[in-house]
mmCIF file of C-alpha atoms in Angstrom:
data_model
loop_
_atom_site.group_PDB
_atom_site.id
_atom_site.type_symbol
_atom_site.label_atom_id
_atom_site.label_comp_id
_atom_site.label_asym_id
_atom_site.label_seq_id
_atom_site.Cartn_x
_atom_site.Cartn_y
_atom_site.Cartn_z
ATOM 1 C CA UNK A 1 59.295 27.771 -15.188
ATOM 2 C CA UNK A 2 57.972 26.595 -18.590
ATOM 3 C CA UNK A 3 54.576 27.913 -19.631
ATOM 4 C CA UNK A 4 52.230 25.841 -21.784
ATOM 5 C CA UNK A 5 50.773 27.677 -24.735
ATOM 6 C CA UNK A 6 47.079 27.503 -25.560
ATOM 7 C CA UNK A 7 47.534 24.809 -28.212
ATOM 8 C CA UNK A 8 49.479 22.588 -25.804
ATOM 9 C CA UNK A 9 46.829 22.980 -23.111
ATOM 10 C CA UNK A 10 44.118 22.173 -25.637
ATOM 11 C CA UNK A 11 46.025 19.102 -26.802
ATOM 12 C CA UNK A 12 46.417 17.940 -23.200
ATOM 13 C CA UNK A 13 42.674 18.326 -22.640
ATOM 14 C CA UNK A 14 41.944 16.437 -25.850
ATOM 15 C CA UNK A 15 44.244 13.596 -24.784
ATOM 16 C CA UNK A 16 42.435 13.403 -21.437
ATOM 17 C CA UNK A 17 39.018 13.119 -23.059
ATOM 18 C CA UNK A 18 40.227 10.603 -25.660
ATOM 19 C CA UNK A 19 41.718 8.462 -22.882
ATOM 20 C CA UNK A 20 38.457 8.621 -20.932
ATOM 21 C CA UNK A 21 36.369 7.837 -24.011
ATOM 22 C CA UNK A 22 38.529 4.758 -24.663
ATOM 23 C CA UNK A 23 38.959 3.551 -21.089
ATOM 24 C CA UNK A 24 35.330 3.819 -19.940
ATOM 25 C CA UNK A 25 33.971 1.113 -22.304
ATOM 26 C CA UNK A 26 36.855 -1.171 -21.335
ATOM 27 C CA UNK A 27 36.295 -0.592 -17.619
ATOM 28 C CA UNK A 28 32.506 -0.929 -17.744
ATOM 29 C CA UNK A 29 32.282 -3.878 -20.134
ATOM 30 C CA UNK A 30 29.576 -4.672 -22.657
ATOM 31 C CA UNK A 31 26.547 -5.384 -20.489
ATOM 32 C CA UNK A 32 25.845 -1.985 -18.956
ATOM 33 C CA UNK A 33 22.856 0.232 -18.271
ATOM 34 C CA UNK A 34 21.530 2.974 -20.578
ATOM 35 C CA UNK A 35 22.923 5.574 -18.157
ATOM 36 C CA UNK A 36 26.431 4.158 -18.511
ATOM 37 C CA UNK A 37 26.044 4.195 -22.310
ATOM 38 C CA UNK A 38 25.058 7.860 -22.201
ATOM 39 C CA UNK A 39 28.114 8.667 -20.081
ATOM 40 C CA UNK A 40 30.401 6.912 -22.552
ATOM 41 C CA UNK A 41 28.862 8.937 -25.394
ATOM 42 C CA UNK A 42 29.273 12.132 -23.372
ATOM 43 C CA UNK A 43 33.039 11.673 -23.042
ATOM 44 C CA UNK A 44 33.289 10.678 -26.700
ATOM 45 C CA UNK A 45 31.470 13.883 -27.665
ATOM 46 C CA UNK A 46 33.861 15.877 -25.496
ATOM 47 C CA UNK A 47 36.794 14.334 -27.361
ATOM 48 C CA UNK A 48 35.175 15.259 -30.686
ATOM 49 C CA UNK A 49 34.525 18.802 -29.413
ATOM 50 C CA UNK A 50 38.127 19.391 -28.367
ATOM 51 C CA UNK A 51 39.359 17.917 -31.643
ATOM 52 C CA UNK A 52 37.252 20.538 -33.404
ATOM 53 C CA UNK A 53 38.608 23.280 -31.159
ATOM 54 C CA UNK A 54 42.200 22.350 -31.961
ATOM 55 C CA UNK A 55 41.478 22.174 -35.679
ATOM 56 C CA UNK A 56 39.841 25.603 -35.519
ATOM 57 C CA UNK A 57 43.037 27.086 -34.113
ATOM 58 C CA UNK A 58 44.838 25.818 -37.229
ATOM 59 C CA UNK A 59 42.168 26.613 -39.820
ATOM 60 C CA UNK A 60 41.260 30.200 -38.974
ATOM 61 C CA UNK A 61 40.220 32.032 -42.125
ATOM 62 C CA UNK A 62 39.906 28.854 -44.202
ATOM 63 C CA UNK A 63 36.687 27.868 -46.052
ATOM 64 C CA UNK A 64 36.242 25.038 -43.541
ATOM 65 C CA UNK A 65 36.137 27.298 -40.500
ATOM 66 C CA UNK A 66 32.355 28.062 -40.443
ATOM 67 C CA UNK A 67 31.260 24.430 -40.816
ATOM 68 C CA UNK A 68 33.819 23.210 -38.283
ATOM 69 C CA UNK A 69 32.952 25.908 -35.731
ATOM 70 C CA UNK A 70 29.202 25.329 -36.011
ATOM 71 C CA UNK A 71 29.732 21.556 -35.865
ATOM 72 C CA UNK A 72 31.723 22.001 -32.669
ATOM 73 C CA UNK A 73 28.872 23.936 -31.044
ATOM 74 C CA UNK A 74 26.522 21.100 -32.037
ATOM 75 C CA UNK A 75 28.708 18.476 -30.329
ATOM 76 C CA UNK A 76 28.822 20.644 -27.198
ATOM 77 C CA UNK A 77 25.015 20.784 -27.159
ATOM 78 C CA UNK A 78 24.720 17.045 -27.800
ATOM 79 C CA UNK A 79 27.072 16.409 -24.892
ATOM 80 C CA UNK A 80 24.806 18.341 -22.527
ATOM 81 C CA UNK A 81 21.729 16.435 -23.726
ATOM 82 C CA UNK A 82 23.538 13.106 -23.383
ATOM 83 C CA UNK A 83 24.629 13.869 -19.826
ATOM 84 C CA UNK A 84 21.081 14.915 -18.907
ATOM 85 C CA UNK A 85 19.795 11.536 -20.117
ATOM 86 C CA UNK A 86 22.293 9.739 -17.920
ATOM 87 C CA UNK A 87 21.114 11.816 -14.951
ATOM 88 C CA UNK A 88 17.489 10.969 -15.752
ATOM 89 C CA UNK A 89 18.339 7.259 -15.703
ATOM 90 C CA UNK A 90 20.200 7.506 -12.407
ATOM 91 C CA UNK A 91 17.988 10.004 -10.581
ATOM 92 C CA UNK A 92 14.559 9.666 -12.202
ATOM 93 C CA UNK A 93 12.769 12.278 -14.354
ATOM 94 C CA UNK A 94 14.696 15.540 -14.172
ATOM 95 C CA UNK A 95 13.309 19.081 -13.968
ATOM 96 C CA UNK A 96 14.340 21.463 -16.715
ATOM 97 C CA UNK A 97 14.570 19.017 -19.625
ATOM 98 C CA UNK A 98 12.705 21.414 -21.911
ATOM 99 C CA UNK A 99 14.863 24.354 -20.870
ATOM 100 C CA UNK A 100 18.006 22.359 -21.577
ATOM 101 C CA UNK A 101 16.706 21.307 -24.985
ATOM 102 C CA UNK A 102 15.887 24.938 -25.753
ATOM 103 C CA UNK A 103 19.424 26.024 -24.807
ATOM 104 C CA UNK A 104 20.953 23.228 -26.870
ATOM 105 C CA UNK A 105 18.918 24.263 -29.911
ATOM 106 C CA UNK A 106 19.321 28.014 -29.472
ATOM 107 C CA UNK A 107 23.085 27.922 -28.883
ATOM 108 C CA UNK A 108 24.257 26.443 -32.212
ATOM 109 C CA UNK A 109 21.439 28.123 -34.159
ATOM 110 C CA UNK A 110 22.280 31.590 -32.830
ATOM 111 C CA UNK A 111 25.989 30.937 -33.340
ATOM 112 C CA UNK A 112 25.348 30.088 -37.011
ATOM 113 C CA UNK A 113 23.095 33.103 -37.588
ATOM 114 C CA UNK A 114 25.631 35.421 -35.963
ATOM 115 C CA UNK A 115 28.602 34.049 -37.889
ATOM 116 C CA UNK A 116 29.419 37.380 -39.587
ATOM 117 C CA UNK A 117 29.732 38.982 -36.126
ATOM 118 C CA UNK A 118 32.568 37.254 -34.180
ATOM 119 C CA UNK A 119 32.075 39.018 -30.848
ATOM 120 C CA UNK A 120 28.296 38.630 -30.849
ATOM 121 C CA UNK A 121 28.389 34.926 -31.715
ATOM 122 C CA UNK A 122 31.027 34.335 -29.024
ATOM 123 C CA UNK A 123 28.916 36.132 -26.416
ATOM 124 C CA UNK A 124 25.710 34.398 -27.486
ATOM 125 C CA UNK A 125 27.042 30.876 -27.359
ATOM 126 C CA UNK A 126 28.945 31.428 -24.101
ATOM 127 C CA UNK A 127 25.840 32.761 -22.345
ATOM 128 C CA UNK A 128 23.498 30.071 -23.712
ATOM 129 C CA UNK A 129 25.969 27.264 -23.048
ATOM 130 C CA UNK A 130 26.366 28.540 -19.491
ATOM 131 C CA UNK A 131 22.589 28.512 -19.044
ATOM 132 C CA UNK A 132 22.503 24.898 -20.218
ATOM 133 C CA UNK A 133 25.167 23.982 -17.679
ATOM 134 C CA UNK A 134 23.175 25.721 -14.948
ATOM 135 C CA UNK A 135 20.177 23.562 -15.875
ATOM 136 C CA UNK A 136 22.407 20.471 -15.707
ATOM 137 C CA UNK A 137 23.621 21.552 -12.267
ATOM 138 C CA UNK A 138 19.992 21.843 -11.150
ATOM 139 C CA UNK A 139 19.298 18.345 -12.483
ATOM 140 C CA UNK A 140 21.888 16.931 -10.092
ATOM 141 C CA UNK A 141 19.762 18.004 -7.125
ATOM 142 C CA UNK A 142 16.594 16.451 -5.605
ATOM 143 C CA UNK A 143 16.906 12.851 -6.844
ATOM 144 C CA UNK A 144 13.730 10.939 -7.611
ATOM 145 C CA UNK A 145 15.450 7.658 -6.754
ATOM 146 C CA UNK A 146 17.486 6.526 -3.788
ATOM 147 C CA UNK A 147 21.148 7.278 -4.485
ATOM 148 C CA UNK A 148 24.298 8.636 -2.889
ATOM 149 C CA UNK A 149 24.734 12.397 -2.720
ATOM 150 C CA UNK A 150 28.514 12.656 -3.116
ATOM 151 C CA UNK A 151 28.781 12.156 -6.879
ATOM 152 C CA UNK A 152 25.776 14.423 -7.521
ATOM 153 C CA UNK A 153 27.453 17.303 -5.727
ATOM 154 C CA UNK A 154 30.674 16.787 -7.694
ATOM 155 C CA UNK A 155 28.807 16.909 -11.020
ATOM 156 C CA UNK A 156 26.787 19.895 -9.852
ATOM 157 C CA UNK A 157 29.946 21.739 -8.799
ATOM 158 C CA UNK A 158 31.683 21.030 -12.115
ATOM 159 C CA UNK A 159 28.706 22.277 -14.131
ATOM 160 C CA UNK A 160 28.448 25.435 -12.024
ATOM 161 C CA UNK A 161 32.183 26.139 -12.244
ATOM 162 C CA UNK A 162 32.306 25.816 -16.035
ATOM 163 C CA UNK A 163 29.118 27.893 -16.435
ATOM 164 C CA UNK A 164 30.520 30.715 -14.309
ATOM 165 C CA UNK A 165 33.824 30.542 -16.179
ATOM 166 C CA UNK A 166 31.996 30.823 -19.505
ATOM 167 C CA UNK A 167 30.103 33.884 -18.311
ATOM 168 C CA UNK A 168 33.241 35.479 -16.871
ATOM 169 C CA UNK A 169 35.063 34.929 -20.153
ATOM 170 C CA UNK A 170 32.109 36.397 -22.061
ATOM 171 C CA UNK A 171 32.176 39.470 -19.798
ATOM 172 C CA UNK A 172 35.896 39.918 -20.466
ATOM 173 C CA UNK A 173 35.282 39.631 -24.201
ATOM 174 C CA UNK A 174 32.562 42.270 -24.017
ATOM 175 C CA UNK A 175 34.278 44.710 -21.673
ATOM 176 C CA UNK A 176 37.951 43.997 -22.353
ATOM 177 C CA UNK A 177 40.218 46.207 -24.447
ATOM 178 C CA UNK A 178 41.139 43.448 -26.923
ATOM 179 C CA UNK A 179 38.879 41.027 -28.828
ATOM 180 C CA UNK A 180 38.538 37.547 -27.322
ATOM 181 C CA UNK A 181 37.384 34.328 -28.963
ATOM 182 C CA UNK A 182 37.736 30.594 -28.387
ATOM 183 C CA UNK A 183 41.253 30.389 -29.826
ATOM 184 C CA UNK A 184 42.730 33.655 -28.547
ATOM 185 C CA UNK A 185 46.015 33.251 -26.643
ATOM 186 C CA UNK A 186 44.608 35.104 -23.639
ATOM 187 C CA UNK A 187 44.938 34.334 -19.899
ATOM 188 C CA UNK A 188 41.158 33.843 -19.712
ATOM 189 C CA UNK A 189 41.362 31.006 -22.225
ATOM 190 C CA UNK A 190 44.341 29.459 -20.427
ATOM 191 C CA UNK A 191 42.414 29.492 -17.147
ATOM 192 C CA UNK A 192 39.303 28.093 -18.825
ATOM 193 C CA UNK A 193 41.156 25.131 -20.351
ATOM 194 C CA UNK A 194 42.880 24.348 -17.040
ATOM 195 C CA UNK A 195 39.455 24.388 -15.369
ATOM 196 C CA UNK A 196 38.088 22.044 -18.058
ATOM 197 C CA UNK A 197 40.961 19.625 -17.402
ATOM 198 C CA UNK A 198 40.232 19.625 -13.692
ATOM 199 C CA UNK A 199 36.494 19.214 -14.198
ATOM 200 C CA UNK A 200 36.851 16.383 -16.698
ATOM 201 C CA UNK A 201 38.853 14.391 -14.135
ATOM 202 C CA UNK A 202 36.345 15.113 -11.373
ATOM 203 C CA UNK A 203 33.446 14.208 -13.651
ATOM 204 C CA UNK A 204 35.067 10.889 -14.525
ATOM 205 C CA UNK A 205 35.355 10.048 -10.835
ATOM 206 C CA UNK A 206 31.748 11.155 -10.243
ATOM 207 C CA UNK A 207 30.249 9.060 -13.039
ATOM 208 C CA UNK A 208 32.246 5.999 -11.984
ATOM 209 C CA UNK A 209 30.869 6.368 -8.456
ATOM 210 C CA UNK A 210 27.359 6.817 -9.881
ATOM 211 C CA UNK A 211 27.784 3.704 -12.019
ATOM 212 C CA UNK A 212 29.006 1.738 -8.985
ATOM 213 C CA UNK A 213 25.996 2.900 -6.963
ATOM 214 C CA UNK A 214 23.670 1.936 -9.808
ATOM 215 C CA UNK A 215 25.234 -1.528 -9.997
ATOM 216 C CA UNK A 216 24.953 -1.994 -6.229
ATOM 217 C CA UNK A 217 21.310 -0.928 -6.359
ATOM 218 C CA UNK A 218 20.619 -3.424 -9.146
ATOM 219 C CA UNK A 219 22.238 -6.197 -7.105
ATOM 220 C CA UNK A 220 20.148 -5.176 -4.115
ATOM 221 C CA UNK A 221 16.985 -5.277 -6.225
ATOM 222 C CA UNK A 222 17.920 -8.740 -7.478
ATOM 223 C CA UNK A 223 18.344 -9.890 -3.886
ATOM 224 C CA UNK A 224 14.847 -8.602 -3.054
ATOM 225 C CA UNK A 225 13.067 -9.865 -6.187
ATOM 226 C CA UNK A 226 11.749 -13.280 -7.184
ATOM 227 C CA UNK A 227 13.399 -14.006 -10.561
ATOM 228 C CA UNK A 228 10.530 -16.115 -11.916
ATOM 229 C CA UNK A 229 7.615 -13.736 -11.356
ATOM 230 C CA UNK A 230 9.340 -10.380 -10.926
ATOM 231 C CA UNK A 231 7.494 -9.864 -7.631
ATOM 232 C CA UNK A 232 9.288 -9.026 -4.390
ATOM 233 C CA UNK A 233 10.460 -12.099 -2.500
ATOM 234 C CA UNK A 234 9.929 -12.571 1.231
ATOM 235 C CA UNK A 235 12.811 -10.302 2.170
ATOM 236 C CA UNK A 236 11.684 -7.619 -0.276
ATOM 237 C CA UNK A 237 8.128 -7.882 1.011
ATOM 238 C CA UNK A 238 9.173 -7.508 4.635
ATOM 239 C CA UNK A 239 11.272 -4.405 3.877
ATOM 240 C CA UNK A 240 8.476 -2.606 2.033
ATOM 241 C CA UNK A 241 5.756 -3.864 4.354
ATOM 242 C CA UNK A 242 7.428 -2.193 7.334
ATOM 243 C CA UNK A 243 7.127 1.217 5.699
ATOM 244 C CA UNK A 244 3.477 0.539 4.766
ATOM 245 C CA UNK A 245 2.765 -0.468 8.373
ATOM 246 C CA UNK A 246 4.378 2.710 9.717
ATOM 247 C CA UNK A 247 2.419 4.823 7.218
ATOM 248 C CA UNK A 248 -0.852 3.137 8.190
ATOM 249 C CA UNK A 249 -0.282 3.716 11.900
ATOM 250 C CA UNK A 250 0.836 7.334 11.469
ATOM 251 C CA UNK A 251 -2.243 8.184 9.424
ATOM 252 C CA UNK A 252 -4.753 5.857 11.132
ATOM 253 C CA UNK A 253 -5.334 3.929 7.892
ATOM 254 C CA UNK A 254 -6.641 0.370 7.641
ATOM 255 C CA UNK A 255 -4.163 -2.254 6.480
ATOM 256 C CA UNK A 256 -5.069 -5.747 5.325
ATOM 257 C CA UNK A 257 -2.975 -8.701 4.231
ATOM 258 C CA UNK A 258 -4.034 -11.616 2.029
ATOM 259 C CA UNK A 259 -2.007 -14.832 2.146
ATOM 260 C CA UNK A 260 -2.671 -17.077 -0.868
ATOM 261 C CA UNK A 261 -1.591 -20.622 -1.637
ATOM 262 C CA UNK A 262 -2.249 -22.297 -5.001
ATOM 263 C CA UNK A 263 -4.313 -25.439 -4.528
ATOM 264 C CA UNK A 264 -2.778 -28.783 -5.544
ATOM 265 C CA UNK A 265 0.225 -27.076 -7.105
ATOM 266 C CA UNK A 266 2.465 -30.094 -6.491
ATOM 267 C CA UNK A 267 0.244 -32.110 -8.813
ATOM 268 C CA UNK A 268 0.794 -29.520 -11.557
ATOM 269 C CA UNK A 269 4.549 -30.078 -11.338
ATOM 270 C CA UNK A 270 4.242 -33.852 -11.060
ATOM 271 C CA UNK A 271 1.731 -34.314 -13.891
ATOM 272 C CA UNK A 272 2.512 -31.470 -16.308
ATOM 273 C CA UNK A 273 6.157 -30.738 -15.524
ATOM 274 C CA UNK A 274 8.045 -27.875 -13.941
ATOM 275 C CA UNK A 275 7.730 -25.652 -17.015
ATOM 276 C CA UNK A 276 3.947 -25.821 -16.646
ATOM 277 C CA UNK A 277 4.378 -25.050 -12.956
ATOM 278 C CA UNK A 278 6.464 -21.984 -13.761
ATOM 279 C CA UNK A 279 3.866 -20.848 -16.296
ATOM 280 C CA UNK A 280 1.179 -21.211 -13.623
ATOM 281 C CA UNK A 281 3.142 -19.113 -11.134
ATOM 282 C CA UNK A 282 3.787 -16.396 -13.714
ATOM 283 C CA UNK A 283 0.119 -16.223 -14.713
ATOM 284 C CA UNK A 284 -1.049 -15.967 -11.111
ATOM 285 C CA UNK A 285 1.478 -13.233 -10.348
ATOM 286 C CA UNK A 286 0.367 -11.261 -13.433
ATOM 287 C CA UNK A 287 -3.291 -11.447 -12.416
ATOM 288 C CA UNK A 288 -2.410 -10.528 -8.843
ATOM 289 C CA UNK A 289 -0.646 -7.372 -10.028
ATOM 290 C CA UNK A 290 -3.378 -6.492 -12.529
ATOM 291 C CA UNK A 291 -6.180 -6.631 -9.962
ATOM 292 C CA UNK A 292 -4.296 -4.931 -7.151
ATOM 293 C CA UNK A 293 -3.933 -1.172 -6.916
ATOM 294 C CA UNK A 294 -0.712 0.697 -7.533
ATOM 295 C CA UNK A 295 -0.272 1.250 -3.801
ATOM 296 C CA UNK A 296 -0.711 -2.461 -2.986
ATOM 297 C CA UNK A 297 2.286 -4.677 -2.319
ATOM 298 C CA UNK A 298 2.210 -8.102 -3.979
ATOM 299 C CA UNK A 299 4.928 -10.681 -3.307
ATOM 300 C CA UNK A 300 5.843 -14.309 -3.783
ATOM 301 C CA UNK A 301 6.879 -15.562 -0.375
ATOM 302 C CA UNK A 302 8.098 -18.925 -1.607
ATOM 303 C CA UNK A 303 6.941 -21.948 -3.586
ATOM 304 C CA UNK A 304 3.288 -21.478 -4.469
ATOM 305 C CA UNK A 305 2.611 -19.021 -1.627
ATOM 306 C CA UNK A 306 1.785 -15.399 -2.470
ATOM 307 C CA UNK A 307 0.899 -12.375 -0.394
ATOM 308 C CA UNK A 308 -0.821 -9.037 -0.968
ATOM 309 C CA UNK A 309 -0.710 -6.103 1.452
ATOM 310 C CA UNK A 310 -3.194 -3.315 0.804
ATOM 311 C CA UNK A 311 -4.309 -0.084 2.411
ATOM 312 C CA UNK A 312 -7.924 -1.056 3.003
ATOM 313 C CA UNK A 313 -10.182 -2.914 5.391
ATOM 314 C CA UNK A 314 -11.294 -6.550 5.361
ATOM 315 C CA UNK A 315 -14.106 -5.758 2.924
ATOM 316 C CA UNK A 316 -11.559 -4.366 0.446
ATOM 317 C CA UNK A 317 -9.523 -7.544 0.802
ATOM 318 C CA UNK A 318 -12.598 -9.685 0.224
ATOM 319 C CA UNK A 319 -13.518 -7.662 -2.879
ATOM 320 C CA UNK A 320 -10.036 -8.077 -4.335
ATOM 321 C CA UNK A 321 -10.137 -11.804 -3.631
ATOM 322 C CA UNK A 322 -13.416 -12.122 -5.534
ATOM 323 C CA UNK A 323 -12.059 -10.179 -8.524
ATOM 324 C CA UNK A 324 -8.930 -12.293 -8.598
ATOM 325 C CA UNK A 325 -10.869 -15.557 -8.504
ATOM 326 C CA UNK A 326 -13.143 -14.388 -11.326
ATOM 327 C CA UNK A 327 -10.145 -13.433 -13.462
ATOM 328 C CA UNK A 328 -8.426 -16.724 -12.671
ATOM 329 C CA UNK A 329 -11.452 -18.774 -13.746
ATOM 330 C CA UNK A 330 -11.630 -16.817 -17.009
ATOM 331 C CA UNK A 331 -7.920 -16.973 -17.848
ATOM 332 C CA UNK A 332 -6.721 -20.427 -16.839
ATOM 333 C CA UNK A 333 -8.607 -22.627 -19.368
ATOM 334 C CA UNK A 334 -7.132 -20.782 -22.356
ATOM 335 C CA UNK A 335 -3.734 -19.885 -20.846
ATOM 336 C CA UNK A 336 -3.018 -23.105 -18.956
ATOM 337 C CA UNK A 337 -5.466 -25.621 -20.396
ATOM 338 C CA UNK A 338 -6.778 -26.502 -16.937
ATOM 339 C CA UNK A 339 -8.568 -24.935 -13.972
ATOM 340 C CA UNK A 340 -6.680 -23.307 -11.115
ATOM 341 C CA UNK A 341 -7.831 -22.183 -7.695
ATOM 342 C CA UNK A 342 -6.249 -21.071 -4.463
ATOM 343 C CA UNK A 343 -6.855 -20.893 -0.740
ATOM 344 C CA UNK A 344 -6.458 -17.599 1.090
ATOM 345 C CA UNK A 345 -6.262 -16.184 4.572
ATOM 346 C CA UNK A 346 -7.031 -12.571 5.459
ATOM 347 C CA UNK A 347 -5.963 -10.483 8.442
ATOM 348 C CA UNK A 348 -6.645 -6.832 9.143
ATOM 349 C CA UNK A 349 -4.234 -4.757 11.199
ATOM 350 C CA UNK A 350 -5.314 -4.047 14.754
ATOM 351 C CA UNK A 351 -3.666 -2.730 17.887
ATOM 352 C CA UNK A 352 -2.568 -6.193 18.990
ATOM 353 C CA UNK A 353 -0.238 -6.586 16.006
ATOM 354 C CA UNK A 354 3.262 -5.672 17.124
ATOM 355 C CA UNK A 355 4.752 -5.782 13.641
ATOM 356 C CA UNK A 356 4.323 -7.185 10.150
ATOM 357 C CA UNK A 357 5.276 -10.682 11.310
ATOM 358 C CA UNK A 358 2.353 -10.899 13.727
ATOM 359 C CA UNK A 359 -0.034 -9.701 11.014
ATOM 360 C CA UNK A 360 1.320 -12.336 8.625
ATOM 361 C CA UNK A 361 1.088 -15.012 11.304
ATOM 362 C CA UNK A 362 -2.640 -14.366 11.766
ATOM 363 C CA UNK A 363 -3.211 -14.393 8.008
ATOM 364 C CA UNK A 364 -1.204 -17.613 7.727
ATOM 365 C CA UNK A 365 -3.352 -19.250 10.400
ATOM 366 C CA UNK A 366 -6.458 -18.216 8.459
ATOM 367 C CA UNK A 367 -4.911 -19.665 5.287
ATOM 368 C CA UNK A 368 -4.416 -23.040 6.947
ATOM 369 C CA UNK A 369 -8.017 -22.911 8.112
ATOM 370 C CA UNK A 370 -9.116 -22.302 4.507
ATOM 371 C CA UNK A 371 -7.078 -25.289 3.303
ATOM 372 C CA UNK A 372 -8.385 -27.492 6.085
ATOM 373 C CA UNK A 373 -11.924 -26.374 5.280
ATOM 374 C CA UNK A 374 -11.835 -27.688 1.727
ATOM 375 C CA UNK A 375 -9.524 -25.255 -0.156
ATOM 376 C CA UNK A 376 -10.644 -22.786 -2.830
ATOM 377 C CA UNK A 377 -11.896 -20.267 -0.267
ATOM 378 C CA UNK A 378 -10.982 -17.214 1.787
ATOM 379 C CA UNK A 379 -10.940 -17.275 5.566
ATOM 380 C CA UNK A 380 -10.527 -14.320 7.873
ATOM 381 C CA UNK A 381 -8.266 -14.325 10.918
ATOM 382 C CA UNK A 382 -9.661 -13.779 14.395
ATOM 383 C CA UNK A 383 -9.779 -11.262 15.855
ATOM 384 C CA UNK A 384 -9.961 -8.640 13.106
ATOM 385 C CA UNK A 385 -12.478 -6.406 14.734
ATOM 386 C CA UNK A 386 -14.587 -8.101 17.388
ATOM 387 C CA UNK A 387 -15.517 -11.169 15.384
ATOM 388 C CA UNK A 388 -13.719 -13.551 13.120
ATOM 389 C CA UNK A 389 -14.554 -13.528 9.430
ATOM 390 C CA UNK A 390 -15.283 -16.522 7.254
ATOM 391 C CA UNK A 391 -15.695 -15.975 3.541
ATOM 392 C CA UNK A 392 -16.440 -18.505 0.906
ATOM 393 C CA UNK A 393 -15.398 -18.041 -2.679
#
């Protein structure tokens, strides 16, 4: 049975990474997320790293060896940082970023300072690089965003496997009878390169799955978002409102909904044009978000109809309505060149509301009462407590 020598195994690994670095941009296309860009750079850095490793095996003892070896450790560190940035984009802020940065700085720096001592520099960089991979493995856990678990576990397993292999190889170099370095024709190096080949293939599969999940999530967000204002649409509102309703009932919190309809909006489109109408909708949505709290849920339900769901009682809803009207009166003359007002209906959650739809239905009835009563005002739905509310702007 033929046995591949170390150089052949290294060349095979290099070819794998070069193929991945070339194929990923072609497969993903031009318009991709920052996370996908980081992944492409990661595989490119791996190709550069293995190119350096192969050159080192040919240039041992030459004047170029120190610069090439130190440069290779730098590309390894940059690869870890690049992969961590992709994880942060996919999973949200990651724990251990500072520790990883410290490992990526300490590894090449210590390797350079220990250059006169081959064994010590080999041990140092292997241990520190393994620590960096352990931090990367930890970053794959506990996502801050909704995502699939399968690809995270694959990346975590690859990082752990390579880290343990690095430490095992360092232990053999320290305790073994013969010196060991990155280019030694030793069984430990053969096993390490075979492991790297396996892990690079698994990592490619993992990042492609992660990229697919990210794309699906973006499509889902587009389906739940109003493209003009950036607010959730009716479907997006209903999905998030259900969780807010459950939270309010579990914790006995008040929950209030405001339904708002821009007054005489059809005239804006007819007289000033649809671009002016779009500008009006964008301005109102901006003010609605500015004067709501971070926990409030604002949405455009359709046309000129907006909605705001907040954890608060009817008085909190009335206060927000007053702030919004004040801001609207101040902003519209300069931003739109004309006045703008709206009618609103308010409903507070009570035990008779079976779900979000019944709460919205009561607020919608109050909105129609506000429009029938002369527009430009807030009306409360009955019953909210024991009496109906009627507010005037």
